[in-house]
Short mmCIF file of C-alpha atoms and ligand atoms in Angstrom, two decimals:
data_model
loop_
_atom_site.label_atom_id
_atom_site.label_comp_id
_atom_site.label_asym_id
_atom_site.label_seq_id
_atom_site.Cartn_x
_atom_site.Cartn_y
_atom_site.Cartn_z
CA MET A 1 38.93 -2.34 51.18
CA PRO A 2 37.80 -1.65 47.59
CA PHE A 3 36.07 1.60 46.68
CA TYR A 4 32.69 1.20 45.01
CA ILE A 5 30.84 4.08 43.32
CA LEU A 6 27.26 3.91 42.04
CA ALA A 7 26.63 6.12 38.97
CA ILE A 8 23.29 7.24 37.53
CA GLU A 9 22.63 8.46 33.96
CA SER A 10 19.26 10.02 33.10
CA SER A 11 19.99 12.89 30.69
CA CYS A 12 17.78 11.80 27.81
CA ASP A 13 15.87 8.59 27.11
CA GLU A 14 18.06 5.91 28.70
CA THR A 15 17.78 5.21 32.43
CA SER A 16 21.05 3.65 33.46
CA ALA A 17 22.99 2.73 36.59
CA ALA A 18 26.52 1.37 36.85
CA VAL A 19 28.94 0.29 39.55
CA ILE A 20 32.66 0.96 39.35
CA CYS A 21 35.12 -0.76 41.71
CA ASP A 22 38.61 0.73 42.05
CA GLY A 23 38.44 2.21 38.54
CA LYS A 24 36.97 -0.87 36.82
CA VAL A 25 33.33 -0.84 35.69
CA ILE A 26 31.77 -4.03 37.03
CA SER A 27 28.10 -3.54 36.13
CA ASN A 28 26.06 -1.37 33.79
CA SER A 29 22.30 -1.78 33.54
CA ILE A 30 20.19 0.21 31.08
CA ALA A 31 16.46 0.61 30.50
CA THR A 32 15.82 2.11 27.05
CA GLN A 33 12.58 4.06 26.78
CA ILE A 34 10.55 2.81 23.83
CA GLU A 35 7.58 5.10 24.49
CA HIS A 36 9.01 7.85 22.24
CA ALA A 37 9.17 5.79 19.03
CA LYS A 38 5.66 6.58 17.85
CA TYR A 39 6.12 10.34 18.38
CA GLY A 40 9.19 10.63 16.15
CA GLY A 41 11.40 12.07 18.89
CA VAL A 42 11.96 12.17 22.64
CA ILE A 43 9.00 13.71 24.53
CA PRO A 44 10.59 15.34 27.61
CA GLU A 45 7.63 14.83 29.95
CA LEU A 46 7.32 11.15 29.03
CA ALA A 47 11.07 10.74 29.47
CA SER A 48 11.10 12.09 33.03
CA ARG A 49 8.14 9.92 34.00
CA ALA A 50 9.82 6.84 32.54
CA HIS A 51 13.03 7.65 34.45
CA GLN A 52 11.00 7.80 37.65
CA THR A 53 9.44 4.42 36.90
CA ASN A 54 12.70 2.72 35.86
CA LEU A 55 15.38 4.21 38.08
CA ILE A 56 14.99 2.18 41.29
CA HIS A 57 14.76 -1.06 39.33
CA VAL A 58 17.85 -0.23 37.26
CA VAL A 59 19.85 0.73 40.39
CA LYS A 60 18.84 -2.46 42.19
CA LEU A 61 19.89 -4.50 39.16
CA ALA A 62 23.28 -2.77 38.82
CA LEU A 63 24.04 -3.47 42.51
CA SER A 64 22.60 -6.98 42.79
CA GLU A 65 24.28 -8.25 39.61
CA VAL A 66 27.66 -7.80 41.29
CA CYS A 67 26.46 -8.52 44.85
CA VAL A 68 27.33 -5.01 46.08
CA SER A 69 25.19 -3.70 48.92
CA GLU A 70 24.43 -0.02 49.38
CA ASN A 71 26.49 0.01 52.59
CA GLN A 72 29.62 -0.82 50.60
CA LEU A 73 29.28 2.31 48.42
CA SER A 74 31.87 5.08 48.81
CA ALA A 75 30.10 7.70 46.66
CA ILE A 76 27.09 8.30 44.40
CA ALA A 77 27.60 9.94 40.99
CA PHE A 78 25.01 11.40 38.64
CA THR A 79 24.78 13.24 35.32
CA GLN A 80 24.40 16.93 36.12
CA GLY A 81 23.92 17.96 32.47
CA PRO A 82 23.62 18.81 29.67
CA GLY A 83 20.33 17.13 28.81
CA LEU A 84 16.59 17.34 29.36
CA ILE A 85 15.96 19.21 32.60
CA GLY A 86 13.12 16.99 33.89
CA SER A 87 15.09 13.83 33.14
CA LEU A 88 18.26 15.16 34.74
CA MET A 89 16.30 16.20 37.85
CA VAL A 90 15.07 12.64 38.41
CA GLY A 91 18.64 11.27 38.47
CA CYS A 92 20.01 14.24 40.41
CA THR A 93 17.31 14.10 43.11
CA PHE A 94 17.66 10.35 43.49
CA ALA A 95 21.47 10.57 43.76
CA LYS A 96 21.29 13.37 46.34
CA SER A 97 18.74 11.53 48.49
CA PHE A 98 20.70 8.27 48.31
CA ALA A 99 24.01 9.98 49.17
CA MET A 100 22.37 11.82 52.05
CA ALA A 101 20.72 8.65 53.41
CA LEU A 102 24.04 6.77 53.24
CA SER A 103 26.12 9.76 54.43
CA ILE A 104 28.54 9.39 51.54
CA PRO A 105 29.89 11.96 49.04
CA LEU A 106 28.13 13.02 45.87
CA ILE A 107 29.83 13.45 42.47
CA ALA A 108 28.36 15.58 39.67
CA VAL A 109 29.43 14.48 36.18
CA ASN A 110 29.30 16.39 32.89
CA HIS A 111 27.64 14.08 30.34
CA MET A 112 29.93 15.23 27.51
CA HIS A 113 33.12 14.65 29.51
CA ALA A 114 31.77 11.20 30.30
CA HIS A 115 31.32 10.39 26.58
CA VAL A 116 35.03 11.20 26.11
CA LEU A 117 36.04 9.16 29.18
CA SER A 118 34.06 6.13 27.93
CA HIS A 119 37.39 5.31 26.23
CA PHE A 120 38.89 4.48 29.61
CA ILE A 121 36.35 1.78 30.46
CA ASP A 122 38.14 -0.94 28.47
CA ASP A 123 41.51 -1.53 26.81
CA PRO A 124 43.06 -0.28 24.59
CA LYS A 125 42.99 3.18 26.16
CA PRO A 126 44.16 6.32 24.31
CA GLU A 127 47.18 8.25 25.52
CA PHE A 128 47.08 12.02 26.08
CA PRO A 129 46.71 14.16 24.08
CA PHE A 130 44.09 12.69 21.75
CA LEU A 131 41.17 13.97 19.70
CA CYS A 132 37.66 12.74 20.37
CA LEU A 133 34.76 13.21 17.98
CA ILE A 134 31.54 13.15 20.01
CA VAL A 135 28.60 12.44 17.76
CA SER A 136 25.25 12.04 19.47
CA GLY A 137 21.62 13.07 19.09
CA GLY A 138 22.28 16.42 20.73
CA HIS A 139 25.97 17.13 20.09
CA THR A 140 28.63 17.06 17.43
CA GLN A 141 31.96 18.19 18.82
CA ILE A 142 35.65 17.65 18.22
CA VAL A 143 37.37 17.65 21.60
CA LEU A 144 41.08 18.05 22.24
CA VAL A 145 41.69 15.87 25.29
CA LYS A 146 44.86 16.80 27.19
CA GLN A 147 44.08 15.06 30.48
CA PHE A 148 41.14 13.41 32.29
CA ASP A 149 40.18 16.83 33.61
CA ASN A 150 41.55 19.03 30.85
CA MET A 151 39.64 18.95 27.56
CA ILE A 152 38.51 21.67 25.18
CA VAL A 153 36.03 21.78 22.32
CA VAL A 154 37.87 22.79 19.13
CA GLY A 155 34.97 22.34 16.71
CA GLN A 156 31.20 21.95 16.93
CA THR A 157 27.97 22.12 15.00
CA SER A 158 26.33 25.45 14.42
CA ASP A 159 22.88 23.88 13.93
CA ASP A 160 21.77 20.22 13.95
CA ALA A 161 23.85 17.46 15.53
CA ALA A 162 24.92 14.51 13.38
CA GLY A 163 22.51 12.17 15.19
CA GLU A 164 19.73 14.72 14.75
CA ALA A 165 20.46 14.79 11.00
CA PHE A 166 20.26 10.98 10.89
CA ASP A 167 17.00 11.03 12.87
CA LYS A 168 15.32 13.84 10.92
CA ILE A 169 16.22 12.34 7.53
CA ALA A 170 15.17 8.90 8.76
CA LYS A 171 11.77 10.37 9.62
CA LEU A 172 11.43 11.62 6.02
CA LEU A 173 12.10 8.05 4.90
CA GLY A 174 9.33 6.78 7.19
CA PHE A 175 11.43 5.30 10.01
CA GLU A 176 10.52 5.49 13.69
CA TYR A 177 12.66 7.39 16.22
CA PRO A 178 15.58 6.92 16.65
CA GLY A 179 16.12 6.57 12.92
CA GLY A 180 19.94 6.53 12.90
CA PRO A 181 20.19 2.75 13.41
CA GLN A 182 17.53 2.22 10.68
CA ILE A 183 19.52 4.27 8.16
CA ASP A 184 22.60 2.26 9.15
CA LYS A 185 20.72 -1.02 8.58
CA HIS A 186 19.28 -0.03 5.19
CA ALA A 187 22.57 1.51 4.05
CA THR A 188 24.17 -1.93 4.28
CA TYR A 189 22.10 -3.03 1.26
CA GLY A 190 22.33 0.26 -0.69
CA ASN A 191 24.62 1.95 -3.18
CA GLU A 192 26.20 4.90 -1.37
CA ASN A 193 27.28 6.56 -4.63
CA ARG A 194 23.83 6.54 -6.26
CA PHE A 195 22.69 9.99 -5.03
CA LYS A 196 25.01 12.93 -4.40
CA PHE A 197 24.07 15.25 -1.53
CA PRO A 198 25.89 18.56 -1.00
CA GLU A 199 28.77 19.04 1.41
CA PRO A 200 28.38 22.30 3.38
CA LYS A 201 31.15 24.88 3.33
CA VAL A 202 31.79 25.68 6.98
CA GLU A 203 34.79 27.55 8.36
CA GLY A 204 37.43 25.87 10.52
CA LEU A 205 36.57 22.76 12.49
CA ASN A 206 32.86 23.51 12.81
CA PHE A 207 29.97 21.56 11.30
CA SER A 208 26.55 22.23 9.82
CA PHE A 209 23.91 19.62 9.03
CA SER A 210 20.73 21.63 8.49
CA GLY A 211 21.53 22.32 4.80
CA LEU A 212 21.86 18.60 4.15
CA LYS A 213 18.45 17.96 5.70
CA THR A 214 16.90 20.68 3.47
CA ALA A 215 18.66 19.23 0.40
CA VAL A 216 17.21 15.78 1.17
CA ILE A 217 13.70 17.27 1.67
CA ASN A 218 13.91 19.07 -1.69
CA PHE A 219 15.29 16.00 -3.42
CA LEU A 220 12.55 13.72 -2.05
CA ASN A 221 9.80 16.25 -2.90
CA HIS A 222 11.07 16.50 -6.45
CA GLU A 223 11.42 12.74 -6.99
CA THR A 224 8.11 11.76 -5.38
CA LYS A 225 6.29 14.24 -7.66
CA ASN A 226 7.34 12.12 -10.64
CA GLU A 227 7.17 8.75 -8.90
CA SER A 228 5.01 8.50 -5.78
CA ASP A 229 6.68 5.32 -4.49
CA PHE A 230 10.21 6.65 -5.13
CA ILE A 231 11.19 6.42 -1.45
CA SER A 232 10.10 2.84 -0.87
CA LYS A 233 11.72 1.69 -4.13
CA ASN A 234 15.04 3.39 -3.42
CA VAL A 235 15.20 3.47 0.37
CA ASN A 236 18.46 1.49 0.66
CA ASP A 237 20.31 3.69 -1.86
CA ILE A 238 18.96 6.90 -0.28
CA ALA A 239 19.97 5.69 3.21
CA ALA A 240 23.45 4.70 2.01
CA SER A 241 23.99 8.01 0.14
CA VAL A 242 22.79 10.14 3.10
CA GLN A 243 24.92 8.13 5.51
CA LEU A 244 27.99 8.55 3.33
CA ARG A 245 27.51 12.33 3.21
CA ILE A 246 26.99 12.73 6.98
CA ASN A 247 30.03 10.57 7.66
CA SER A 248 32.21 12.26 5.04
CA ILE A 249 31.46 15.65 6.64
CA LEU A 250 32.52 14.24 10.03
CA ILE A 251 35.67 12.60 8.71
CA SER A 252 36.81 15.61 6.71
CA LYS A 253 36.72 17.85 9.80
CA LEU A 254 38.39 15.18 11.90
CA LYS A 255 41.21 14.97 9.33
CA LYS A 256 41.57 18.74 9.43
CA ALA A 257 41.74 18.73 13.26
CA ALA A 258 44.30 15.90 13.30
CA LYS A 259 46.50 17.86 10.91
CA GLU A 260 46.09 21.15 12.75
CA TYR A 261 47.00 19.68 16.14
CA GLY A 262 49.47 17.09 14.86
CA ILE A 263 47.61 14.34 16.72
CA HIS A 264 47.36 10.76 15.47
CA GLN A 265 45.31 9.26 18.25
CA ILE A 266 41.67 9.61 17.25
CA ALA A 267 38.65 8.47 19.28
CA ILE A 268 34.93 8.58 18.55
CA ALA A 269 32.11 8.55 21.07
CA GLY A 270 28.33 9.01 21.27
CA GLY A 271 25.41 7.18 19.68
CA VAL A 272 26.46 7.83 16.07
CA ALA A 273 29.82 6.17 16.83
CA ALA A 274 27.83 2.94 16.51
CA ASN A 275 27.32 3.65 12.79
CA LYS A 276 28.93 0.95 10.65
CA GLY A 277 29.67 3.34 7.76
CA LEU A 278 31.46 5.79 10.08
CA ARG A 279 33.52 2.99 11.58
CA LYS A 280 34.49 1.79 8.09
CA LEU A 281 35.54 5.27 6.94
CA LEU A 282 37.52 5.77 10.13
CA LEU A 283 39.38 2.48 9.60
CA GLN A 284 40.25 3.59 6.05
CA GLN A 285 41.56 6.91 7.36
CA ALA A 286 43.54 5.12 10.04
CA SER A 287 45.50 3.16 7.49
CA GLU A 288 45.95 6.15 5.14
CA ASN A 289 47.07 8.60 7.85
CA GLN A 290 48.73 6.28 10.39
CA TRP A 291 46.05 7.09 12.93
CA LYS A 292 45.57 4.97 16.00
CA ILE A 293 41.81 4.85 16.41
CA PHE A 294 39.62 4.15 19.42
CA ILE A 295 36.01 3.10 19.02
CA PRO A 296 34.08 2.16 22.17
CA GLU A 297 32.12 -1.04 22.45
CA PHE A 298 28.58 -0.53 21.17
CA GLN A 299 27.02 -0.49 24.66
CA TYR A 300 29.31 2.41 25.64
CA CYS A 301 28.57 4.49 22.50
CA THR A 302 24.95 5.30 23.30
CA ASP A 303 24.07 6.88 26.65
CA ASN A 304 25.06 4.68 29.58
CA ALA A 305 26.00 4.99 33.25
CA ALA A 306 29.30 3.13 32.82
CA MET A 307 30.82 6.25 31.27
CA ILE A 308 29.38 8.38 34.12
CA ALA A 309 31.01 5.96 36.58
CA MET A 310 34.34 6.21 34.74
CA ALA A 311 34.26 10.02 34.82
CA ALA A 312 33.22 9.90 38.49
CA TRP A 313 36.18 7.68 39.35
CA TYR A 314 38.70 10.34 38.26
CA LYS A 315 36.81 12.96 40.28
CA PHE A 316 36.72 10.60 43.29
CA LEU A 317 40.52 10.23 43.14
CA LYS A 318 40.79 14.02 43.42
CA ASN A 319 38.12 14.32 46.15
CA ASP A 320 36.16 16.41 43.68
CA PHE A 321 32.76 16.10 45.37
CA CYS A 322 29.73 18.37 45.15
CA SER A 323 27.36 19.66 47.79
CA LEU A 324 23.77 18.59 48.31
CA ASP A 325 22.53 21.88 46.90
CA THR A 326 24.01 21.12 43.44
CA SER A 327 21.26 21.17 40.85
CA ALA A 328 20.78 19.65 37.42
CA ASP A 329 21.74 21.98 34.57
CA ALA A 330 20.18 21.37 31.14
CA ARG A 331 22.77 23.62 29.50
CA LEU A 332 25.80 22.69 31.56
CA PRO A 333 28.77 24.15 29.63
CA PHE A 334 31.52 21.82 28.40
O1 KG4 B 1 24.66 9.41 22.59
P1 KG4 B 1 23.22 9.06 22.35
O2 KG4 B 1 22.74 7.72 22.81
O3 KG4 B 1 22.25 10.10 23.02
C1 KG4 B 1 22.46 11.45 23.05
O4 KG4 B 1 23.16 11.91 24.00
O5 KG4 B 1 21.94 12.10 22.13
O6 KG4 B 1 22.95 9.23 20.78
C2 KG4 B 1 21.71 9.00 20.20
C3 KG4 B 1 21.83 9.26 18.72
C4 KG4 B 1 20.47 9.21 17.98
O7 KG4 B 1 20.40 10.33 17.14
C5 KG4 B 1 20.57 7.92 17.16
O8 KG4 B 1 19.83 7.95 15.97
C6 KG4 B 1 22.05 7.87 16.88
O9 KG4 B 1 22.66 8.27 18.09
N1 KG4 B 1 22.49 6.51 16.52
C7 KG4 B 1 22.93 6.17 15.29
C8 KG4 B 1 23.23 4.79 15.34
N2 KG4 B 1 22.95 4.32 16.60
C9 KG4 B 1 22.49 5.41 17.32
N3 KG4 B 1 23.10 6.92 14.20
C10 KG4 B 1 23.59 6.29 13.10
N4 KG4 B 1 23.87 4.96 13.06
C11 KG4 B 1 23.72 4.19 14.15
N5 KG4 B 1 24.03 2.88 14.11
ZN1 ZN B 2 24.99 11.25 25.13
#
């Protein structure tokens, strides 16, 4: 009899449910919350309410799409953290109640581990050890992955995350939240070498993006003083130049990490991994440094329950279940 696990993701602004059968993700349904766009960022209270509204529907869809009934489930998995506490609580409470009603085990998943394990959803899969750059709206981390359950952060941001830098700069350019994809789109038509933004000097494998944001603010203030429609006239070139700088910061630290650990298998994960410029730079590096690179399918880059299901599967194999008094943890450590 096959083992089916239902997984729930609700850490930020995507409500998602997925079903995994014997280690293979067979369904992944996602409801993206659009209510935050006009506020320029995710509003936590709105996010938890939207999760409450969407969750049952998304779960029903994930199960019905593959004709799996709740009685066939062997476990329920959920994102324990890190993330927005109200949002996490919706998924956590639902998962606990469902597991209790069905008398089946509960699996708590770390959202960041799941981003790394999104590389095991489809082929080709990396071999251990590999390096994974997680670039999302809340995190920028280089992770040394030794095993499914053995990974350590070797570098991280000391201030803004890469996605946050994209979003904050996008806001200055007049784009709605999330602005990362808008910068990506406009950058396609722009000259990335037109404007030069500074590269921060940060020790070791760590990152910093807040200086870049300040540099862009100062630059735009200066230029719009002389020419009020400077942004609209040059938006593609600004987007391309900002994107190049964010990505070059990421790639330069990744190169350093690869050298330091002598690892040639490089993976990227998280929402910013969808960025076309980052993918292009990574491909260049792959051919220059004989890297084998792993980039997840677009739907598995941004937050999704398929990656939670994948991470849950490895815990299921080890009987690594949690009790019903497990709670959501907004600052769950890596
Ligand atoms: O992993 P994710 O879906 O959620 C978090 O856990 O944060 O990442 C969302 C982030 C946002 O900052 C969004 O602007 C960024 O990923 N993002 C992009 C692109 N697509 C999403 N940034 C740059 N280019 C993209 N194509
Ligand atoms: Zn994420």
